[in-house]
Amino acid sequence: MKQSNNTSRREFLHQSAVLGAGAVLAQSSNLFAEKSSGLGNGPYPAEGMAGYSETGPLQFLKFQRRALGPKDVAIKIHYCGVCHSDIHTIHGDWGNIHYPQIVGHELAGEVVAIGTSVSKFDVGSRVGVGTMVDSCRHCPECLRGSENYCENGNTQTYGSKDRDGSITQGGYSTFVVVDEDFVLSIPASIDLAGAGPLLCAGITTYSPLRHWSVAPGKKVLVAGLGGLGHLAVQFATKMGADVTVVTTTPDKEEDARRFGAKDVLINKDGADWSKYKRAFDFILDMIPYQHDLDRFLPLLKRDATFCRVGVGKLTTPNEYGQMTTVLERTSLAGSNTAAFERLRKCWISALLRTSNRRSQRYRWAESTKRGRGSLRNKPGTVSLWTWR
Ligand SMILES: [Zn+2]
Ligand SMILES: [Zn+2]
């Protein structure tokens, strides 16, 4: 690699990140199309917004994405969805992390360079990256296409040890380099801002609904109407289920019904849910903090399943009574995102079709096009940047 080429690309990337105009991004594709043919494949200077402590605001960070491996693609990130996992991670709720840490695992953008063996994408491809960027590839789970349950631990999009020993940095940044096996194609008919949130919130709720065979005639309880819950209601409704929503926020009732719920329970102390005892075939729990599971488990029919996908602070686990599952032979389960091959083959199109009522209130994506100036100078534009 000639140093002059490398230097000029870095300067260009820096400028495009700062300026962030669509025209500049279009130029970047052309530039990389030329350079990806062998004139240099990184490492890629990148910029992002990182947590530097458990409680401080996100702050600007310059860093480098790795050089392209044969199967890697470099992606210019246009949008990144905001997930509660990001907040849990920065706050250290799920264990100690290495600061500075950039979070964000609902990336949507455009391929700007490809490695020599990449076969699924080309420069200019519209793509997304979700919660994982690698896995061991050889354990029984990986071999059966369930890398989200990799026995050796998959590499998460942020906060994981990467193949080169560095800690992965997430999507609130300008560029990312990812193995093509962990990149999804986004159809031209789908806007990138809307596609990102499906890659964590979407698949995390869609996967258990499919696994536990939600279908017409089934009664489903969706616990928590937030970023995940508002998609879960829509998916379960489209699958034909009779959906009820539980929320602590009374003014979400109208939204819940608009998303497809037939009934809404307000979760507050003293609420009488006795008429819902043994009423549901499946409960999907998205509540991201400690709560009383004994309010929910008795609402399951015999042999039915309560599945958690929301995870709170690990030091404050949920508890439930010893007899709760025994009396009705019910199951308490959990589920972790979804496998890529399944997503690629069929789920992504289903997700995109069925989540047509998106709502800024429940899930949004941050644009990285505005560049660092906007991110730094307008922290009040979105709560993410000032969550503490
Ligand atoms: Zn997430
Ligand atoms: Zn594995």
mmCIF file of N, CA and C in Angstrom, residues 60-120:
data_model
loop_
_atom_site.group_PDB
_atom_site.id
_atom_site.type_symbol
_atom_site.label_atom_id
_atom_site.label_comp_id
_atom_site.label_asym_id
_atom_site.label_seq_id
_atom_site.Cartn_x
_atom_site.Cartn_y
_atom_site.Cartn_z
ATOM 1 N N PHE A 60 -16.904 12.564 21.989
ATOM 2 C CA PHE A 60 -16.279 12.268 20.712
ATOM 3 C C PHE A 60 -15.044 11.377 20.886
ATOM 4 N N LEU A 61 -14.872 10.416 19.969
ATOM 5 C CA LEU A 61 -13.702 9.535 19.989
ATOM 6 C C LEU A 61 -13.231 9.292 18.565
ATOM 7 N N LYS A 62 -11.954 9.461 18.341
ATOM 8 C CA LYS A 62 -11.333 9.058 17.079
ATOM 9 C C LYS A 62 -10.674 7.716 17.301
ATOM 10 N N PHE A 63 -10.839 6.808 16.353
ATOM 11 C CA PHE A 63 -10.224 5.495 16.490
ATOM 12 C C PHE A 63 -10.066 4.900 15.100
ATOM 13 N N GLN A 64 -9.587 3.655 15.029
ATOM 14 C CA GLN A 64 -9.400 3.029 13.725
ATOM 15 C C GLN A 64 -10.137 1.708 13.646
ATOM 16 N N ARG A 65 -10.810 1.508 12.538
ATOM 17 C CA ARG A 65 -11.343 0.182 12.222
ATOM 18 C C ARG A 65 -10.235 -0.609 11.551
ATOM 19 N N ARG A 66 -10.286 -1.944 11.729
ATOM 20 C CA ARG A 66 -9.195 -2.776 11.212
ATOM 21 C C ARG A 66 -9.129 -2.731 9.684
ATOM 22 N N ALA A 67 -7.962 -3.103 9.164
ATOM 23 C CA ALA A 67 -7.805 -3.246 7.718
ATOM 24 C C ALA A 67 -8.694 -4.378 7.222
ATOM 25 N N LEU A 68 -9.117 -4.300 5.983
ATOM 26 C CA LEU A 68 -9.998 -5.318 5.422
ATOM 27 C C LEU A 68 -9.305 -6.676 5.348
ATOM 28 N N GLY A 69 -9.953 -7.701 5.915
ATOM 29 C CA GLY A 69 -9.546 -9.071 5.660
ATOM 30 C C GLY A 69 -10.205 -9.519 4.370
ATOM 31 N N PRO A 70 -9.849 -10.718 3.879
ATOM 32 C CA PRO A 70 -10.407 -11.162 2.590
ATOM 33 C C PRO A 70 -11.933 -11.162 2.556
ATOM 34 N N LYS A 71 -12.574 -11.491 3.693
ATOM 35 C CA LYS A 71 -14.043 -11.578 3.683
ATOM 36 C C LYS A 71 -14.721 -10.373 4.346
ATOM 37 N N ASP A 72 -13.955 -9.342 4.602
ATOM 38 C CA ASP A 72 -14.518 -8.159 5.267
ATOM 39 C C ASP A 72 -15.116 -7.174 4.276
ATOM 40 N N VAL A 73 -16.121 -6.455 4.755
ATOM 41 C CA VAL A 73 -16.613 -5.291 4.025
ATOM 42 C C VAL A 73 -16.478 -4.082 4.946
ATOM 43 N N ALA A 74 -16.149 -2.939 4.362
ATOM 44 C CA ALA A 74 -16.143 -1.671 5.102
ATOM 45 C C ALA A 74 -17.463 -0.974 4.808
ATOM 46 N N ILE A 75 -18.114 -0.525 5.846
ATOM 47 C CA ILE A 75 -19.451 0.066 5.709
ATOM 48 C C ILE A 75 -19.436 1.492 6.229
ATOM 49 N N LYS A 76 -19.912 2.406 5.411
ATOM 50 C CA LYS A 76 -20.179 3.763 5.888
ATOM 51 C C LYS A 76 -21.537 3.721 6.590
ATOM 52 N N ILE A 77 -21.553 3.997 7.883
ATOM 53 C CA ILE A 77 -22.796 3.913 8.657
ATOM 54 C C ILE A 77 -23.606 5.191 8.449
ATOM 55 N N HIS A 78 -24.846 5.028 8.004
ATOM 56 C CA HIS A 78 -25.718 6.201 7.845
ATOM 57 C C HIS A 78 -26.599 6.402 9.070
ATOM 58 N N TYR A 79 -27.078 5.290 9.647
ATOM 59 C CA TYR A 79 -27.974 5.368 10.804
ATOM 60 C C TYR A 79 -27.625 4.281 11.810
ATOM 61 N N CYS A 80 -27.914 4.559 13.060
ATOM 62 C CA CYS A 80 -27.808 3.516 14.076
ATOM 63 C C CYS A 80 -28.971 3.662 15.051
ATOM 64 N N GLY A 81 -29.741 2.582 15.224
ATOM 65 C CA GLY A 81 -30.856 2.606 16.151
ATOM 66 C C GLY A 81 -30.373 2.648 17.594
ATOM 67 N N VAL A 82 -31.201 3.185 18.442
ATOM 68 C CA VAL A 82 -30.858 3.337 19.862
ATOM 69 C C VAL A 82 -31.557 2.235 20.657
ATOM 70 N N CYS A 83 -30.769 1.399 21.345
ATOM 71 C CA CYS A 83 -31.296 0.233 22.060
ATOM 72 C C CYS A 83 -31.043 0.385 23.560
ATOM 73 N N HIS A 84 -31.954 -0.156 24.345
ATOM 74 C CA HIS A 84 -31.744 -0.089 25.797
ATOM 75 C C HIS A 84 -30.469 -0.844 26.210
ATOM 76 N N SER A 85 -30.072 -1.836 25.426
ATOM 77 C CA SER A 85 -28.815 -2.545 25.714
ATOM 78 C C SER A 85 -27.637 -1.570 25.730
ATOM 79 N N ASP A 86 -27.705 -0.565 24.869
ATOM 80 C CA ASP A 86 -26.618 0.423 24.823
ATOM 81 C C ASP A 86 -26.491 1.121 26.175
ATOM 82 N N ILE A 87 -27.612 1.457 26.726
ATOM 83 C CA ILE A 87 -27.618 2.173 28.009
ATOM 84 C C ILE A 87 -27.159 1.245 29.135
ATOM 85 N N HIS A 88 -27.690 0.008 29.136
ATOM 86 C CA HIS A 88 -27.247 -0.966 30.144
ATOM 87 C C HIS A 88 -25.731 -1.145 30.085
ATOM 88 N N THR A 89 -25.204 -1.248 28.874
ATOM 89 C CA THR A 89 -23.769 -1.511 28.712
ATOM 90 C C THR A 89 -22.928 -0.368 29.249
ATOM 91 N N ILE A 90 -23.252 0.849 28.807
ATOM 92 C CA ILE A 90 -22.471 2.014 29.260
ATOM 93 C C ILE A 90 -22.544 2.164 30.784
ATOM 94 N N HIS A 91 -23.693 1.881 31.337
ATOM 95 C CA HIS A 91 -23.852 2.028 32.790
ATOM 96 C C HIS A 91 -23.197 0.894 33.580
ATOM 97 N N GLY A 92 -22.693 -0.116 32.878
ATOM 98 C CA GLY A 92 -22.065 -1.237 33.572
ATOM 99 C C GLY A 92 -23.074 -2.181 34.195
ATOM 100 N N ASP A 93 -24.334 -2.116 33.765
ATOM 101 C CA ASP A 93 -25.371 -2.979 34.352
ATOM 102 C C ASP A 93 -25.120 -4.457 34.083
ATOM 103 N N TRP A 94 -24.407 -4.744 32.971
ATOM 104 C CA TRP A 94 -24.175 -6.139 32.603
ATOM 105 C C TRP A 94 -22.719 -6.554 32.824
ATOM 106 N N GLY A 95 -22.019 -5.813 33.673
ATOM 107 C CA GLY A 95 -20.628 -6.131 33.983
ATOM 108 C C GLY A 95 -19.710 -4.984 33.607
ATOM 109 N N ASN A 96 -18.478 -5.090 34.078
ATOM 110 C CA ASN A 96 -17.514 -4.031 33.806
ATOM 111 C C ASN A 96 -17.171 -3.983 32.320
ATOM 112 N N ILE A 97 -16.980 -2.782 31.812
ATOM 113 C CA ILE A 97 -16.592 -2.632 30.412
ATOM 114 C C ILE A 97 -15.332 -1.786 30.324
ATOM 115 N N HIS A 98 -14.728 -1.809 29.135
ATOM 116 C CA HIS A 98 -13.529 -1.014 28.892
ATOM 117 C C HIS A 98 -13.951 0.322 28.276
ATOM 118 N N TYR A 99 -13.649 1.396 28.957
ATOM 119 C CA TYR A 99 -13.932 2.722 28.393
ATOM 120 C C TYR A 99 -12.681 3.242 27.700
ATOM 121 N N PRO A 100 -12.789 4.067 26.671
ATOM 122 C CA PRO A 100 -14.050 4.508 26.069
ATOM 123 C C PRO A 100 -14.701 3.402 25.242
ATOM 124 N N GLN A 101 -16.022 3.357 25.304
ATOM 125 C CA GLN A 101 -16.791 2.338 24.606
ATOM 126 C C GLN A 101 -17.880 2.997 23.758
ATOM 127 N N ILE A 102 -17.829 2.715 22.464
ATOM 128 C CA ILE A 102 -18.914 3.143 21.566
ATOM 129 C C ILE A 102 -19.930 2.012 21.506
ATOM 130 N N VAL A 103 -21.182 2.316 21.726
ATOM 131 C CA VAL A 103 -22.234 1.296 21.656
ATOM 132 C C VAL A 103 -23.049 1.488 20.363
ATOM 133 N N GLY A 104 -24.168 0.802 20.276
ATOM 134 C CA GLY A 104 -24.998 0.870 19.064
ATOM 135 C C GLY A 104 -24.866 -0.402 18.251
ATOM 136 N N HIS A 105 -25.987 -1.163 18.125
ATOM 137 C CA HIS A 105 -25.915 -2.403 17.339
ATOM 138 C C HIS A 105 -27.123 -2.566 16.414
ATOM 139 N N GLU A 106 -27.537 -1.445 15.858
ATOM 140 C CA GLU A 106 -28.583 -1.477 14.822
ATOM 141 C C GLU A 106 -28.115 -0.591 13.676
ATOM 142 N N LEU A 107 -27.069 -1.045 13.006
ATOM 143 C CA LEU A 107 -26.397 -0.224 12.006
ATOM 144 C C LEU A 107 -27.031 -0.395 10.626
ATOM 145 N N ALA A 108 -27.156 0.699 9.916
ATOM 146 C CA ALA A 108 -27.604 0.632 8.523
ATOM 147 C C ALA A 108 -26.772 1.610 7.711
ATOM 148 N N GLY A 109 -26.312 1.147 6.558
ATOM 149 C CA GLY A 109 -25.463 2.017 5.757
ATOM 150 C C GLY A 109 -25.154 1.437 4.395
ATOM 151 N N GLU A 110 -23.942 1.747 3.917
ATOM 152 C CA GLU A 110 -23.595 1.452 2.541
ATOM 153 C C GLU A 110 -22.160 0.909 2.489
ATOM 154 N N VAL A 111 -21.983 -0.161 1.716
ATOM 155 C CA VAL A 111 -20.648 -0.736 1.579
ATOM 156 C C VAL A 111 -19.761 0.205 0.771
ATOM 157 N N VAL A 112 -18.567 0.480 1.307
ATOM 158 C CA VAL A 112 -17.655 1.383 0.599
ATOM 159 C C VAL A 112 -16.360 0.702 0.171
ATOM 160 N N ALA A 113 -16.112 -0.502 0.646
ATOM 161 C CA ALA A 113 -14.944 -1.264 0.188
ATOM 162 C C ALA A 113 -15.159 -2.723 0.545
ATOM 163 N N ILE A 114 -14.594 -3.610 -0.269
ATOM 164 C CA ILE A 114 -14.773 -5.044 -0.013
ATOM 165 C C ILE A 114 -13.429 -5.762 -0.068
ATOM 166 N N GLY A 115 -13.317 -6.829 0.721
ATOM 167 C CA GLY A 115 -12.126 -7.659 0.694
ATOM 168 C C GLY A 115 -12.075 -8.511 -0.561
ATOM 169 N N THR A 116 -10.937 -9.158 -0.772
ATOM 170 C CA THR A 116 -10.710 -9.857 -2.043
ATOM 171 C C THR A 116 -11.611 -11.070 -2.240
ATOM 172 N N SER A 117 -12.132 -11.670 -1.149
ATOM 173 C CA SER A 117 -12.963 -12.872 -1.295
ATOM 174 C C SER A 117 -14.445 -12.615 -1.025
ATOM 175 N N VAL A 118 -14.830 -11.372 -0.892
ATOM 176 C CA VAL A 118 -16.237 -11.075 -0.598
ATOM 177 C C VAL A 118 -17.104 -11.439 -1.795
ATOM 178 N N SER A 119 -18.194 -12.173 -1.526
ATOM 179 C CA SER A 119 -19.052 -12.617 -2.630
ATOM 180 C C SER A 119 -20.490 -12.124 -2.514
ATOM 181 N N LYS A 120 -20.899 -11.699 -1.323
ATOM 182 C CA LYS A 120 -22.313 -11.355 -1.147
ATOM 183 C C LYS A 120 -22.600 -9.881 -1.410
#
